Coordinates of C-alpha atoms in Angstrom, one line a residue:
X1129 CA 9.9 217.2 -16.1
X1130 CA 9.2 219.5 -19.0
X1131 CA 7.9 218.7 -22.6
X1132 CA 7.9 220.6 -25.8
X1133 CA 4.5 219.2 -26.7
X1134 CA 1.7 217.3 -24.9
X1135 CA -0.8 215.4 -26.9
X1136 CA -4.1 214.7 -25.2
X1137 CA -5.6 211.4 -26.3
X1138 CA -3.8 208.3 -27.5
X1139 CA -6.0 207.6 -30.5
X1140 CA -4.5 206.8 -33.8
X1141 CA -4.5 210.5 -34.9
X1142 CA -2.9 211.7 -31.6
X1143 CA -0.2 209.0 -31.9
X1144 CA 0.6 209.9 -35.5
X1145 CA 1.0 213.6 -34.5
X1146 CA 3.1 212.6 -31.5
X1147 CA 5.4 210.5 -33.7
X1148 CA 6.0 213.4 -36.2
X1149 CA 6.7 215.8 -33.3
X1150 CA 9.2 213.3 -31.8
X1151 CA 10.7 212.7 -35.3
X1152 CA 11.3 216.5 -35.4
X1153 CA 13.3 216.1 -32.2
X1154 CA 10.7 217.5 -29.8
X1155 CA 10.1 216.1 -26.4
X1156 CA 6.6 214.7 -26.5
X1157 CA 4.2 213.4 -23.8
X1158 CA 0.9 211.6 -24.8
X1159 CA -1.8 211.3 -22.1
X1160 CA -4.8 209.0 -22.3
X1161 CA -7.7 208.5 -19.9
X1162 CA -8.3 204.8 -20.8
X1163 CA -6.0 202.0 -19.9
X1164 CA -6.3 200.8 -23.5
X1165 CA -4.7 202.9 -26.2
X1166 CA -6.0 203.5 -29.6
X1167 CA -9.4 205.3 -29.3
X1168 CA -11.6 204.0 -32.0
X1169 CA -8.7 201.9 -33.4
X1170 CA -8.4 199.1 -30.8
X1171 CA -8.3 195.3 -30.6
X1172 CA -9.4 194.2 -27.2
X1173 CA -11.4 191.7 -25.1
X1174 CA -14.9 193.1 -25.2
X1175 CA -17.0 189.9 -24.8
X1176 CA -17.3 189.0 -21.1
X1177 CA -18.0 185.3 -21.7
X1178 CA -15.1 184.9 -24.2
X1179 CA -11.9 185.5 -22.3
X1180 CA -8.9 185.8 -24.5
X1181 CA -11.0 186.5 -27.6
X1182 CA -10.2 189.9 -29.0
X1183 CA -12.3 191.9 -31.4
X1184 CA -11.9 195.3 -33.1
X1185 CA -13.6 197.9 -31.0
X1186 CA -14.1 200.3 -33.9
X1187 CA -12.1 200.5 -37.1
X1188 CA -11.6 197.3 -39.1
X1189 CA -10.4 198.3 -42.5
X1190 CA -7.6 200.8 -42.8
X1191 CA -8.2 202.8 -46.0
X1192 CA -7.2 206.4 -45.8
X1193 CA -3.8 205.8 -44.2
X1194 CA -2.8 203.7 -47.3
X1195 CA -3.1 207.0 -49.3
X1196 CA -0.7 208.8 -47.1
X1197 CA 3.1 208.5 -46.5
X1198 CA 2.6 207.8 -42.8
X1199 CA 3.5 204.1 -42.7
X1200 CA 6.6 204.6 -44.8
X1201 CA 7.8 207.8 -43.1
X1202 CA 7.4 206.4 -39.6
X1203 CA 8.8 203.0 -40.8
X1204 CA 5.9 201.3 -39.0
X1205 CA 6.6 198.0 -40.7
X1206 CA 9.8 197.8 -38.7
X1207 CA 7.7 197.8 -35.6
X1208 CA 5.6 194.8 -36.7
X1209 CA 2.8 196.4 -38.7
X1210 CA 1.8 194.2 -41.6
X1211 CA -1.3 194.4 -43.8
X1212 CA -3.2 191.9 -45.8
X1213 CA -5.4 192.7 -48.8
X1214 CA -9.1 191.7 -48.8
X1215 CA -10.4 190.3 -52.1
X1216 CA -13.2 190.7 -53.0
X1217 CA -13.2 194.0 -51.1
X1218 CA -17.0 193.8 -50.4
X1219 CA -19.8 191.3 -50.9
X1220 CA -23.3 192.7 -50.6
X1221 CA -26.0 190.0 -50.2
X1222 CA -29.7 190.6 -51.1
X1223 CA -33.0 189.0 -50.0
X1224 CA -33.4 187.5 -53.5
X1225 CA -30.3 185.4 -52.9
X1226 CA -28.0 187.3 -55.2
X1227 CA -24.7 188.8 -54.2
X1228 CA -22.9 191.9 -55.7
X1229 CA -19.2 191.8 -55.2
X1230 CA -16.7 194.7 -55.5
X1231 CA -13.1 194.0 -56.4
X1232 CA -9.9 196.1 -56.5
X1233 CA -9.9 195.3 -60.2
X1234 CA -12.5 197.8 -61.5
X1235 CA -13.2 195.8 -64.6
X1236 CA -14.2 192.8 -62.5
X1237 CA -16.5 195.1 -60.5
X1238 CA -18.1 196.4 -63.7
X1239 CA -18.8 192.9 -64.8
X1240 CA -20.5 192.2 -61.4
X1241 CA -22.7 195.2 -61.7
X1242 CA -23.6 194.4 -65.4
X1243 CA -25.3 191.2 -64.1
X1244 CA -27.9 193.4 -62.6
X1245 CA -27.9 196.4 -65.0
X1246 CA -25.7 197.0 -68.1
X1247 CA -26.6 200.6 -68.0
X1248 CA -25.5 200.9 -64.4
X1249 CA -22.2 199.2 -65.2
X1250 CA -21.4 201.6 -68.0
X1251 CA -22.4 204.6 -65.9
X1252 CA -20.4 203.4 -62.9
X1253 CA -17.3 203.0 -65.1
X1254 CA -17.6 206.6 -66.3
X1255 CA -18.3 208.0 -62.9
X1256 CA -15.4 206.2 -61.2
X1257 CA -13.1 207.7 -63.8
X1258 CA -14.5 211.2 -63.1
X1259 CA -14.6 210.7 -59.3
X1260 CA -11.1 209.2 -59.3
X1261 CA -9.6 212.5 -60.7
X1262 CA -11.5 214.4 -58.0
X1263 CA -10.3 212.1 -55.3
X1264 CA -6.7 212.6 -56.5
X1265 CA -7.1 216.3 -56.2
X1266 CA -8.7 216.1 -52.7
X1267 CA -5.9 213.7 -51.7
X1268 CA -3.2 216.2 -52.8
X1269 CA -5.0 219.0 -51.0
X1270 CA -5.3 216.9 -47.9
X1271 CA -1.5 216.3 -47.8
X1272 CA -0.8 220.0 -48.3
X1273 CA -0.7 222.6 -45.4
X1274 CA -4.3 223.7 -44.9
X1275 CA -5.6 227.3 -45.4
X1276 CA -5.8 229.6 -42.4
X1277 CA -9.1 229.3 -40.4
X1278 CA -9.8 232.9 -41.2
X1279 CA -9.7 232.1 -44.9
X1280 CA -12.2 229.3 -44.5
X1281 CA -14.9 231.4 -42.7
X1282 CA -17.8 232.7 -44.7
X1283 CA -19.1 232.1 -48.2
X1284 CA -15.6 232.3 -49.7
X1285 CA -14.4 229.3 -47.7
X1286 CA -14.4 226.9 -50.6
X1287 CA -12.4 229.3 -52.7
X1288 CA -9.7 229.3 -50.1
X1289 CA -9.3 225.6 -50.6
X1290 CA -9.5 225.8 -54.4
X1291 CA -7.6 229.0 -54.9
X1292 CA -5.8 229.4 -58.3
X1293 CA -2.4 229.8 -56.7
X1294 CA -2.7 226.4 -55.1
X1295 CA -4.4 224.6 -58.0
X1296 CA -1.9 225.8 -60.5
X1297 CA 0.7 223.6 -58.9
X1298 CA -1.5 220.5 -58.9
X1299 CA -1.6 218.6 -62.2
X1300 CA -4.7 216.7 -60.9
X1301 CA -6.7 220.0 -61.2
X1302 CA -6.6 219.9 -65.0
X1303 CA -8.8 216.8 -65.1
X1304 CA -11.5 218.0 -62.7
X1305 CA -14.8 219.6 -63.6
X1306 CA -15.2 221.8 -60.5
X1307 CA -18.9 222.6 -61.1
X1308 CA -19.7 218.8 -61.2
X1309 CA -17.4 218.2 -58.2
X1310 CA -19.0 220.8 -56.0
X1311 CA -22.5 219.6 -57.0
X1312 CA -21.5 216.0 -56.0
X1313 CA -20.0 217.1 -52.7
X1314 CA -23.1 219.1 -51.5
X1315 CA -25.6 216.3 -52.4
X1316 CA -26.6 213.4 -50.2
X1317 CA -25.1 210.1 -51.4
X1318 CA -28.6 208.6 -51.7
X1319 CA -29.8 211.4 -53.9
X1320 CA -26.7 211.0 -56.1
X1321 CA -27.2 207.2 -56.3
X1322 CA -30.9 207.6 -57.2
X1323 CA -30.0 210.1 -60.0
X1324 CA -27.2 208.1 -61.5
X1325 CA -28.4 204.5 -61.3
X1326 CA -31.5 202.5 -62.1
X1327 CA -31.2 199.2 -60.3
X1328 CA -31.8 198.9 -56.6
X1329 CA -29.0 196.3 -56.2
X1330 CA -26.4 198.9 -57.5
X1331 CA -27.9 201.6 -55.3
X1332 CA -28.1 199.6 -52.1
X1333 CA -24.6 198.0 -52.6
X1334 CA -22.9 201.4 -53.0
X1335 CA -24.9 203.0 -50.2
X1336 CA -23.8 200.1 -47.9
X1337 CA -20.2 200.5 -48.9
X1338 CA -20.2 204.2 -48.4
X1339 CA -21.7 203.7 -44.9
X1340 CA -19.1 201.0 -44.0
X1341 CA -16.2 203.2 -45.1
X1342 CA -17.4 206.5 -43.7
X1343 CA -19.4 205.3 -40.6
X1344 CA -19.8 208.8 -39.2
X1345 CA -21.6 210.1 -42.3
X1346 CA -25.0 208.4 -43.2
X1347 CA -25.7 208.4 -46.9
X1348 CA -28.9 210.4 -46.3
X1349 CA -27.0 213.3 -45.0
X1350 CA -26.5 216.4 -47.2
X1351 CA -22.8 216.5 -48.4
X1352 CA -22.4 212.8 -48.0
X1353 CA -22.0 212.7 -51.8
X1354 CA -18.3 213.2 -51.0
X1355 CA -18.2 209.5 -50.1
X1356 CA -18.8 208.7 -53.8
X1357 CA -15.6 210.6 -54.7
X1358 CA -13.5 209.2 -51.8
X1359 CA -14.5 205.5 -52.3
X1360 CA -12.6 205.5 -55.5
X1361 CA -9.3 205.3 -53.5
X1362 CA -10.3 201.6 -53.0
X1363 CA -9.4 201.0 -56.7
X1364 CA -6.0 202.5 -56.2
X1365 CA -4.8 200.7 -53.0
X1366 CA -7.5 198.0 -52.4
X1367 CA -9.0 197.2 -49.0
X1368 CA -6.4 196.3 -46.3
X1369 CA -6.5 195.1 -42.8
X1370 CA -3.6 194.8 -40.3
X1371 CA -2.6 191.4 -39.2
X1372 CA -3.6 191.0 -35.5
X1373 CA -6.4 193.5 -35.8
X1374 CA -6.6 197.3 -35.8
X1375 CA -4.7 197.4 -32.5
X1376 CA -1.6 196.4 -34.4
X1377 CA -1.4 199.9 -35.9
X1378 CA -1.6 201.4 -32.4
X1379 CA 1.1 199.0 -31.1
X1380 CA 3.4 200.0 -34.0
X1381 CA 2.8 203.7 -33.4
X1382 CA 3.4 203.4 -29.6
X1383 CA 6.7 201.4 -30.3
X1384 CA 7.8 203.9 -32.9
X1385 CA 7.1 206.8 -30.5
X1386 CA 9.0 205.2 -27.6
X1387 CA 11.9 204.5 -30.0
X1388 CA 12.0 208.3 -30.7
X1389 CA 12.1 209.1 -27.0
X1390 CA 8.4 209.9 -26.6

């Protein structure tokens, strides 16, 4: 038996790629070492003393996929994928007994922060507006074909991403201060938070949220300032989780792929 494409690894990324290849009428095979599909996006029995009780093995909240056309283009809802919105999106408790909540409604979040620091609330409001424009640009670039690897090598790599010919077609670019954006991206998130905010509740809450959303990038790491920009997508789509756990996304992707002959 022959195939046009073989995808190694049945994680969510591999299954998405396989679906698009199959949608393009290619004959696709996906191979996976584990008996459970999904990679870091599984819902399975992981507690030996609790048979039948399933937990998410990795991902819990599905954020970035909500900013892509994947769910719609692959019609995953027709394969049983349903999401519920979490509100408030985050609740960060502190040792002093207080709680700082973050809502999809930015105004409500600003009101929450103002209970701890009016200055931080005003500053966060302005920064979210600035970061939101930058996130929109990065989002558009993310959905465009990437530059060639040869263009990304060396000092001029960033210019390959933000080249004028590409930016001229993106209306989001007109609202972005690139000097400020690059500075934010190369900083650590903790350094950024310490520079911009005065109250520890604000700093700790945002640092915690960044760490939860981007678990592979600790906020002390240089370049983790990118998380500040990217977290603003929460105010556009909210925080969503699939009914039945993260494995529901994998089940839908597998069913979709099989329906396409993969």
